[in-house]
Amino acid sequence: MLCLRHKVIGQSILQLVNNAQLTNASLHTTPICNEIRKLARLRVVDNSEIGKRAMAEGRPPRCIHVYNKRGVGYIGDKVLVAIKGEMKKGILVGLKQNQKPKVPKFDSNNLVLIDDSGTPLGTRVHVPIPTILRTILKERTHAKGADYTKLLAIAGRFI
């Protein structure tokens, strides 16, 4: 009787493993990273062509470099990403990691692609953007010389 139970349990475990192997092809196998560091997966939330193609193929962009001294990206930081075999720059507009007070926490790590001068590659942002991003980007616009105000102009909603 005991041997029969172990045999049935063993067969059901094998079935679960076989089913998991079939569905594993559609899942990401890298560990979840709540911080934006190197090789973190990001989600493009603008309507740029390269961003739409990458997200449709299920190959989201990965962070290559964070342009700050800490090496960890926060809202408003500029990052270098690898997307569709190319290197592009982007601005982080929503993060999963714990935020400062009054800064919303998102379900995904959101990114808006920009060119070298700070102009967005898309014409619309599909998700709400934190209001604190207005003050962060306006400070950086005056300090760095890049024009991040266009990113605020194409955003439809703020929270």
mmCIF file with all atom_site columns, C-alpha atoms in Angstrom:
data_model
loop_
_atom_site.group_PDB
_atom_site.id
_atom_site.type_symbol
_atom_site.label_atom_id
_atom_site.label_alt_id
_atom_site.label_comp_id
_atom_site.label_asym_id
_atom_site.label_entity_id
_atom_site.label_seq_id
_atom_site.pdbx_PDB_ins_code
_atom_site.Cartn_x
_atom_site.Cartn_y
_atom_site.Cartn_z
_atom_site.occupancy
_atom_site.B_iso_or_equiv
_atom_site.pdbx_formal_charge
_atom_site.auth_seq_id
_atom_site.auth_comp_id
_atom_site.auth_asym_id
_atom_site.auth_atom_id
_atom_site.pdbx_PDB_model_num
ATOM 1   C CA . MET A 1 1   ? 0.000  0.000  0.000   1.00 0.00 ? 1   MET A CA 1
ATOM 2   C CA . LEU A 1 2   ? 2.768  2.443  0.964   1.00 0.00 ? 2   LEU A CA 1
ATOM 3   C CA . CYS A 1 3   ? 4.765  1.538  -2.153  1.00 0.00 ? 3   CYS A CA 1
ATOM 4   C CA . LEU A 1 4   ? 1.714  2.188  -4.324  1.00 0.00 ? 4   LEU A CA 1
ATOM 5   C CA . ARG A 1 5   ? 1.296  5.692  -2.824  1.00 0.00 ? 5   ARG A CA 1
ATOM 6   C CA . HIS A 1 6   ? 4.931  6.560  -3.531  1.00 0.00 ? 6   HIS A CA 1
ATOM 7   C CA . LYS A 1 7   ? 4.531  5.336  -7.097  1.00 0.00 ? 7   LYS A CA 1
ATOM 8   C CA . VAL A 1 8   ? 1.423  7.498  -7.656  1.00 0.00 ? 8   VAL A CA 1
ATOM 9   C CA . ILE A 1 9   ? 3.105  10.533 -6.067  1.00 0.00 ? 9   ILE A CA 1
ATOM 10  C CA . GLY A 1 10  ? 6.219  9.956  -8.173  1.00 0.00 ? 10  GLY A CA 1
ATOM 11  C CA . GLN A 1 11  ? 4.148  9.801  -11.372 1.00 0.00 ? 11  GLN A CA 1
ATOM 12  C CA . SER A 1 12  ? 2.266  13.002 -10.509 1.00 0.00 ? 12  SER A CA 1
ATOM 13  C CA . ILE A 1 13  ? 5.558  14.787 -9.805  1.00 0.00 ? 13  ILE A CA 1
ATOM 14  C CA . LEU A 1 14  ? 6.880  13.652 -13.191 1.00 0.00 ? 14  LEU A CA 1
ATOM 15  C CA . GLN A 1 15  ? 3.759  15.002 -14.878 1.00 0.00 ? 15  GLN A CA 1
ATOM 16  C CA . LEU A 1 16  ? 4.221  18.367 -13.137 1.00 0.00 ? 16  LEU A CA 1
ATOM 17  C CA . VAL A 1 17  ? 7.861  18.524 -14.207 1.00 0.00 ? 17  VAL A CA 1
ATOM 18  C CA . ASN A 1 18  ? 6.978  17.691 -17.817 1.00 0.00 ? 18  ASN A CA 1
ATOM 19  C CA . ASN A 1 19  ? 4.244  20.350 -17.847 1.00 0.00 ? 19  ASN A CA 1
ATOM 20  C CA . ALA A 1 20  ? 6.645  22.897 -16.339 1.00 0.00 ? 20  ALA A CA 1
ATOM 21  C CA . GLN A 1 21  ? 9.223  22.167 -19.042 1.00 0.00 ? 21  GLN A CA 1
ATOM 22  C CA . LEU A 1 22  ? 6.632  22.820 -21.732 1.00 0.00 ? 22  LEU A CA 1
ATOM 23  C CA . THR A 1 23  ? 5.565  26.150 -20.237 1.00 0.00 ? 23  THR A CA 1
ATOM 24  C CA . ASN A 1 24  ? 9.082  27.201 -19.210 1.00 0.00 ? 24  ASN A CA 1
ATOM 25  C CA . ALA A 1 25  ? 9.837  28.343 -22.754 1.00 0.00 ? 25  ALA A CA 1
ATOM 26  C CA . SER A 1 26  ? 7.443  31.271 -22.356 1.00 0.00 ? 26  SER A CA 1
ATOM 27  C CA . LEU A 1 27  ? 8.705  32.334 -18.909 1.00 0.00 ? 27  LEU A CA 1
ATOM 28  C CA . HIS A 1 28  ? 11.767 34.352 -18.009 1.00 0.00 ? 28  HIS A CA 1
ATOM 29  C CA . THR A 1 29  ? 14.315 32.233 -16.170 1.00 0.00 ? 29  THR A CA 1
ATOM 30  C CA . THR A 1 30  ? 16.464 35.027 -14.737 1.00 0.00 ? 30  THR A CA 1
ATOM 31  C CA . PRO A 1 31  ? 15.801 35.991 -11.122 1.00 0.00 ? 31  PRO A CA 1
ATOM 32  C CA . ILE A 1 32  ? 13.596 38.936 -10.256 1.00 0.00 ? 32  ILE A CA 1
ATOM 33  C CA . CYS A 1 33  ? 15.564 42.085 -9.546  1.00 0.00 ? 33  CYS A CA 1
ATOM 34  C CA . ASN A 1 34  ? 13.690 44.936 -7.915  1.00 0.00 ? 34  ASN A CA 1
ATOM 35  C CA . GLU A 1 35  ? 16.617 47.293 -8.439  1.00 0.00 ? 35  GLU A CA 1
ATOM 36  C CA . ILE A 1 36  ? 17.782 48.685 -11.745 1.00 0.00 ? 36  ILE A CA 1
ATOM 37  C CA . ARG A 1 37  ? 21.289 47.315 -12.088 1.00 0.00 ? 37  ARG A CA 1
ATOM 38  C CA . LYS A 1 38  ? 23.184 45.828 -14.985 1.00 0.00 ? 38  LYS A CA 1
ATOM 39  C CA . LEU A 1 39  ? 21.191 43.213 -16.948 1.00 0.00 ? 39  LEU A CA 1
ATOM 40  C CA . ALA A 1 40  ? 17.873 44.206 -15.343 1.00 0.00 ? 40  ALA A CA 1
ATOM 41  C CA . ARG A 1 41  ? 14.884 43.743 -17.659 1.00 0.00 ? 41  ARG A CA 1
ATOM 42  C CA . LEU A 1 42  ? 12.917 46.898 -18.438 1.00 0.00 ? 42  LEU A CA 1
ATOM 43  C CA . ARG A 1 43  ? 9.590  47.621 -20.125 1.00 0.00 ? 43  ARG A CA 1
ATOM 44  C CA . VAL A 1 44  ? 9.369  50.214 -22.899 1.00 0.00 ? 44  VAL A CA 1
ATOM 45  C CA . VAL A 1 45  ? 6.252  52.327 -22.294 1.00 0.00 ? 45  VAL A CA 1
ATOM 46  C CA . ASP A 1 46  ? 6.414  54.721 -25.251 1.00 0.00 ? 46  ASP A CA 1
ATOM 47  C CA . ASN A 1 47  ? 5.287  54.082 -28.817 1.00 0.00 ? 47  ASN A CA 1
ATOM 48  C CA . SER A 1 48  ? 8.721  54.081 -30.483 1.00 0.00 ? 48  SER A CA 1
ATOM 49  C CA . GLU A 1 49  ? 9.108  51.518 -33.277 1.00 0.00 ? 49  GLU A CA 1
ATOM 50  C CA . ILE A 1 50  ? 12.100 49.714 -31.776 1.00 0.00 ? 50  ILE A CA 1
ATOM 51  C CA . GLY A 1 51  ? 10.393 49.541 -28.382 1.00 0.00 ? 51  GLY A CA 1
ATOM 52  C CA . LYS A 1 52  ? 7.152  48.145 -29.798 1.00 0.00 ? 52  LYS A CA 1
ATOM 53  C CA . ARG A 1 53  ? 8.993  45.475 -31.797 1.00 0.00 ? 53  ARG A CA 1
ATOM 54  C CA . ALA A 1 54  ? 11.123 44.376 -28.845 1.00 0.00 ? 54  ALA A CA 1
ATOM 55  C CA . MET A 1 55  ? 8.162  44.098 -26.481 1.00 0.00 ? 55  MET A CA 1
ATOM 56  C CA . ALA A 1 56  ? 6.040  42.275 -29.093 1.00 0.00 ? 56  ALA A CA 1
ATOM 57  C CA . GLU A 1 57  ? 8.781  39.679 -29.619 1.00 0.00 ? 57  GLU A CA 1
ATOM 58  C CA . GLY A 1 58  ? 9.046  39.099 -25.881 1.00 0.00 ? 58  GLY A CA 1
ATOM 59  C CA . ARG A 1 59  ? 12.664 40.281 -25.735 1.00 0.00 ? 59  ARG A CA 1
ATOM 60  C CA . PRO A 1 60  ? 12.561 43.283 -23.414 1.00 0.00 ? 60  PRO A CA 1
ATOM 61  C CA . PRO A 1 61  ? 15.527 45.642 -23.256 1.00 0.00 ? 61  PRO A CA 1
ATOM 62  C CA . ARG A 1 62  ? 18.222 45.058 -20.653 1.00 0.00 ? 62  ARG A CA 1
ATOM 63  C CA . CYS A 1 63  ? 20.107 47.682 -18.720 1.00 0.00 ? 63  CYS A CA 1
ATOM 64  C CA . ILE A 1 64  ? 23.794 47.952 -19.648 1.00 0.00 ? 64  ILE A CA 1
ATOM 65  C CA . HIS A 1 65  ? 24.787 51.004 -17.623 1.00 0.00 ? 65  HIS A CA 1
ATOM 66  C CA . VAL A 1 66  ? 23.239 53.437 -15.134 1.00 0.00 ? 66  VAL A CA 1
ATOM 67  C CA . TYR A 1 67  ? 24.461 57.022 -15.472 1.00 0.00 ? 67  TYR A CA 1
ATOM 68  C CA . ASN A 1 68  ? 24.954 57.881 -11.796 1.00 0.00 ? 68  ASN A CA 1
ATOM 69  C CA . LYS A 1 69  ? 27.559 57.334 -9.088  1.00 0.00 ? 69  LYS A CA 1
ATOM 70  C CA . ARG A 1 70  ? 25.602 54.712 -7.146  1.00 0.00 ? 70  ARG A CA 1
ATOM 71  C CA . GLY A 1 71  ? 25.206 52.168 -9.951  1.00 0.00 ? 71  GLY A CA 1
ATOM 72  C CA . VAL A 1 72  ? 21.540 51.643 -8.996  1.00 0.00 ? 72  VAL A CA 1
ATOM 73  C CA . GLY A 1 73  ? 18.867 53.379 -11.048 1.00 0.00 ? 73  GLY A CA 1
ATOM 74  C CA . TYR A 1 74  ? 16.063 55.454 -9.527  1.00 0.00 ? 74  TYR A CA 1
ATOM 75  C CA . ILE A 1 75  ? 13.174 57.410 -11.051 1.00 0.00 ? 75  ILE A CA 1
ATOM 76  C CA . GLY A 1 76  ? 14.467 60.026 -13.502 1.00 0.00 ? 76  GLY A CA 1
ATOM 77  C CA . ASP A 1 77  ? 17.897 58.409 -13.990 1.00 0.00 ? 77  ASP A CA 1
ATOM 78  C CA . LYS A 1 78  ? 19.336 57.956 -17.455 1.00 0.00 ? 78  LYS A CA 1
ATOM 79  C CA . VAL A 1 79  ? 20.317 54.404 -18.439 1.00 0.00 ? 79  VAL A CA 1
ATOM 80  C CA . LEU A 1 80  ? 21.946 52.719 -21.415 1.00 0.00 ? 80  LEU A CA 1
ATOM 81  C CA . VAL A 1 81  ? 19.994 49.694 -22.662 1.00 0.00 ? 81  VAL A CA 1
ATOM 82  C CA . ALA A 1 82  ? 20.529 46.897 -25.146 1.00 0.00 ? 82  ALA A CA 1
ATOM 83  C CA . ILE A 1 83  ? 17.441 46.559 -27.336 1.00 0.00 ? 83  ILE A CA 1
ATOM 84  C CA . LYS A 1 84  ? 17.185 44.548 -30.561 1.00 0.00 ? 84  LYS A CA 1
ATOM 85  C CA . GLY A 1 85  ? 20.980 44.349 -30.834 1.00 0.00 ? 85  GLY A CA 1
ATOM 86  C CA . GLU A 1 86  ? 21.390 48.125 -30.539 1.00 0.00 ? 86  GLU A CA 1
ATOM 87  C CA . MET A 1 87  ? 22.423 50.410 -27.710 1.00 0.00 ? 87  MET A CA 1
ATOM 88  C CA . LYS A 1 88  ? 19.893 53.113 -26.832 1.00 0.00 ? 88  LYS A CA 1
ATOM 89  C CA . LYS A 1 89  ? 19.524 55.535 -23.953 1.00 0.00 ? 89  LYS A CA 1
ATOM 90  C CA . GLY A 1 90  ? 16.418 55.892 -21.844 1.00 0.00 ? 90  GLY A CA 1
ATOM 91  C CA . ILE A 1 91  ? 14.879 57.546 -18.794 1.00 0.00 ? 91  ILE A CA 1
ATOM 92  C CA . LEU A 1 92  ? 13.430 55.461 -15.954 1.00 0.00 ? 92  LEU A CA 1
ATOM 93  C CA . VAL A 1 93  ? 9.847  56.574 -15.334 1.00 0.00 ? 93  VAL A CA 1
ATOM 94  C CA . GLY A 1 94  ? 8.534  53.854 -13.004 1.00 0.00 ? 94  GLY A CA 1
ATOM 95  C CA . LEU A 1 95  ? 10.201 51.268 -10.770 1.00 0.00 ? 95  LEU A CA 1
ATOM 96  C CA . LYS A 1 96  ? 9.261  48.195 -8.755  1.00 0.00 ? 96  LYS A CA 1
ATOM 97  C CA . GLN A 1 97  ? 11.686 48.924 -5.933  1.00 0.00 ? 97  GLN A CA 1
ATOM 98  C CA . ASN A 1 98  ? 10.729 50.678 -2.716  1.00 0.00 ? 98  ASN A CA 1
ATOM 99  C CA . GLN A 1 99  ? 10.485 54.415 -3.287  1.00 0.00 ? 99  GLN A CA 1
ATOM 100 C CA . LYS A 1 100 ? 10.795 57.574 -1.252  1.00 0.00 ? 100 LYS A CA 1
ATOM 101 C CA . PRO A 1 101 ? 7.596  58.807 0.435   1.00 0.00 ? 101 PRO A CA 1
ATOM 102 C CA . LYS A 1 102 ? 4.948  60.142 -1.971  1.00 0.00 ? 102 LYS A CA 1
ATOM 103 C CA . VAL A 1 103 ? 6.585  58.430 -4.968  1.00 0.00 ? 103 VAL A CA 1
ATOM 104 C CA . PRO A 1 104 ? 4.416  55.621 -6.387  1.00 0.00 ? 104 PRO A CA 1
ATOM 105 C CA . LYS A 1 105 ? 5.686  52.058 -6.729  1.00 0.00 ? 105 LYS A CA 1
ATOM 106 C CA . PHE A 1 106 ? 4.922  50.387 -10.084 1.00 0.00 ? 106 PHE A CA 1
ATOM 107 C CA . ASP A 1 107 ? 4.335  46.774 -11.098 1.00 0.00 ? 107 ASP A CA 1
ATOM 108 C CA . SER A 1 108 ? 7.116  46.890 -13.704 1.00 0.00 ? 108 SER A CA 1
ATOM 109 C CA . ASN A 1 109 ? 10.317 48.776 -14.402 1.00 0.00 ? 109 ASN A CA 1
ATOM 110 C CA . ASN A 1 110 ? 9.223  51.348 -16.999 1.00 0.00 ? 110 ASN A CA 1
ATOM 111 C CA . LEU A 1 111 ? 11.499 53.084 -19.488 1.00 0.00 ? 111 LEU A CA 1
ATOM 112 C CA . VAL A 1 112 ? 11.088 55.801 -22.121 1.00 0.00 ? 112 VAL A CA 1
ATOM 113 C CA . LEU A 1 113 ? 13.663 55.666 -24.924 1.00 0.00 ? 113 LEU A CA 1
ATOM 114 C CA . ILE A 1 114 ? 15.484 58.912 -25.788 1.00 0.00 ? 114 ILE A CA 1
ATOM 115 C CA . ASP A 1 115 ? 18.201 59.999 -28.195 1.00 0.00 ? 115 ASP A CA 1
ATOM 116 C CA . ASP A 1 116 ? 21.489 61.656 -27.207 1.00 0.00 ? 116 ASP A CA 1
ATOM 117 C CA . SER A 1 117 ? 19.952 65.139 -26.960 1.00 0.00 ? 117 SER A CA 1
ATOM 118 C CA . GLY A 1 118 ? 17.188 63.963 -24.589 1.00 0.00 ? 118 GLY A CA 1
ATOM 119 C CA . THR A 1 119 ? 14.383 63.942 -27.162 1.00 0.00 ? 119 THR A CA 1
ATOM 120 C CA . PRO A 1 120 ? 12.025 60.940 -26.816 1.00 0.00 ? 120 PRO A CA 1
ATOM 121 C CA . LEU A 1 121 ? 11.971 58.450 -29.698 1.00 0.00 ? 121 LEU A CA 1
ATOM 122 C CA . GLY A 1 122 ? 8.202  57.962 -29.383 1.00 0.00 ? 122 GLY A CA 1
ATOM 123 C CA . THR A 1 123 ? 5.343  60.428 -29.510 1.00 0.00 ? 123 THR A CA 1
ATOM 124 C CA . ARG A 1 124 ? 3.237  59.114 -26.624 1.00 0.00 ? 124 ARG A CA 1
ATOM 125 C CA . VAL A 1 125 ? 3.736  57.492 -23.208 1.00 0.00 ? 125 VAL A CA 1
ATOM 126 C CA . HIS A 1 126 ? 1.180  54.769 -22.438 1.00 0.00 ? 126 HIS A CA 1
ATOM 127 C CA . VAL A 1 127 ? 1.426  54.690 -18.619 1.00 0.00 ? 127 VAL A CA 1
ATOM 128 C CA . PRO A 1 128 ? 0.993  57.343 -15.924 1.00 0.00 ? 128 PRO A CA 1
ATOM 129 C CA . ILE A 1 129 ? 4.198  59.085 -14.873 1.00 0.00 ? 129 ILE A CA 1
ATOM 130 C CA . PRO A 1 130 ? 4.963  60.131 -11.267 1.00 0.00 ? 130 PRO A CA 1
ATOM 131 C CA . THR A 1 131 ? 4.495  63.848 -10.622 1.00 0.00 ? 131 THR A CA 1
ATOM 132 C CA . ILE A 1 132 ? 7.877  64.014 -8.859  1.00 0.00 ? 132 ILE A CA 1
ATOM 133 C CA . LEU A 1 133 ? 9.454  63.354 -12.271 1.00 0.00 ? 133 LEU A CA 1
ATOM 134 C CA . ARG A 1 134 ? 8.534  66.905 -13.328 1.00 0.00 ? 134 ARG A CA 1
ATOM 135 C CA . THR A 1 135 ? 10.836 68.483 -10.744 1.00 0.00 ? 135 THR A CA 1
ATOM 136 C CA . ILE A 1 136 ? 13.606 65.900 -11.243 1.00 0.00 ? 136 ILE A CA 1
ATOM 137 C CA . LEU A 1 137 ? 13.746 66.317 -15.025 1.00 0.00 ? 137 LEU A CA 1
ATOM 138 C CA . LYS A 1 138 ? 13.446 70.107 -14.952 1.00 0.00 ? 138 LYS A CA 1
ATOM 139 C CA . GLU A 1 139 ? 16.468 70.294 -12.638 1.00 0.00 ? 139 GLU A CA 1
ATOM 140 C CA . ARG A 1 140 ? 18.459 68.033 -14.934 1.00 0.00 ? 140 ARG A CA 1
ATOM 141 C CA . THR A 1 141 ? 17.409 69.963 -18.022 1.00 0.00 ? 141 THR A CA 1
ATOM 142 C CA . HIS A 1 142 ? 19.004 73.135 -16.683 1.00 0.00 ? 142 HIS A CA 1
ATOM 143 C CA . ALA A 1 143 ? 22.070 71.374 -15.246 1.00 0.00 ? 143 ALA A CA 1
ATOM 144 C CA . LYS A 1 144 ? 22.968 68.980 -18.078 1.00 0.00 ? 144 LYS A CA 1
ATOM 145 C CA . GLY A 1 145 ? 21.908 70.936 -21.137 1.00 0.00 ? 145 GLY A CA 1
ATOM 146 C CA . ALA A 1 146 ? 19.751 68.088 -22.481 1.00 0.00 ? 146 ALA A CA 1
ATOM 147 C CA . ASP A 1 147 ? 16.077 68.853 -23.093 1.00 0.00 ? 147 ASP A CA 1
ATOM 148 C CA . TYR A 1 148 ? 14.012 66.464 -20.953 1.00 0.00 ? 148 TYR A CA 1
ATOM 149 C CA . THR A 1 149 ? 10.935 68.714 -20.998 1.00 0.00 ? 149 THR A CA 1
ATOM 150 C CA . LYS A 1 150 ? 9.790  67.046 -24.228 1.00 0.00 ? 150 LYS A CA 1
ATOM 151 C CA . LEU A 1 151 ? 9.422  63.806 -22.287 1.00 0.00 ? 151 LEU A CA 1
ATOM 152 C CA . LEU A 1 152 ? 7.046  65.558 -19.903 1.00 0.00 ? 152 LEU A CA 1
ATOM 153 C CA . ALA A 1 153 ? 5.117  67.016 -22.846 1.00 0.00 ? 153 ALA A CA 1
ATOM 154 C CA . ILE A 1 154 ? 4.327  63.619 -24.420 1.00 0.00 ? 154 ILE A CA 1
ATOM 155 C CA . ALA A 1 155 ? 3.162  62.122 -21.105 1.00 0.00 ? 155 ALA A CA 1
ATOM 156 C CA . GLY A 1 156 ? -0.605 61.927 -20.981 1.00 0.00 ? 156 GLY A CA 1
ATOM 157 C CA . ARG A 1 157 ? -1.209 61.234 -17.289 1.00 0.00 ? 157 ARG A CA 1
ATOM 158 C CA . PHE A 1 158 ? 0.549  62.022 -14.038 1.00 0.00 ? 158 PHE A CA 1
ATOM 159 C CA . ILE A 1 159 ? 0.023  60.396 -10.632 1.00 0.00 ? 159 ILE A CA 1
#
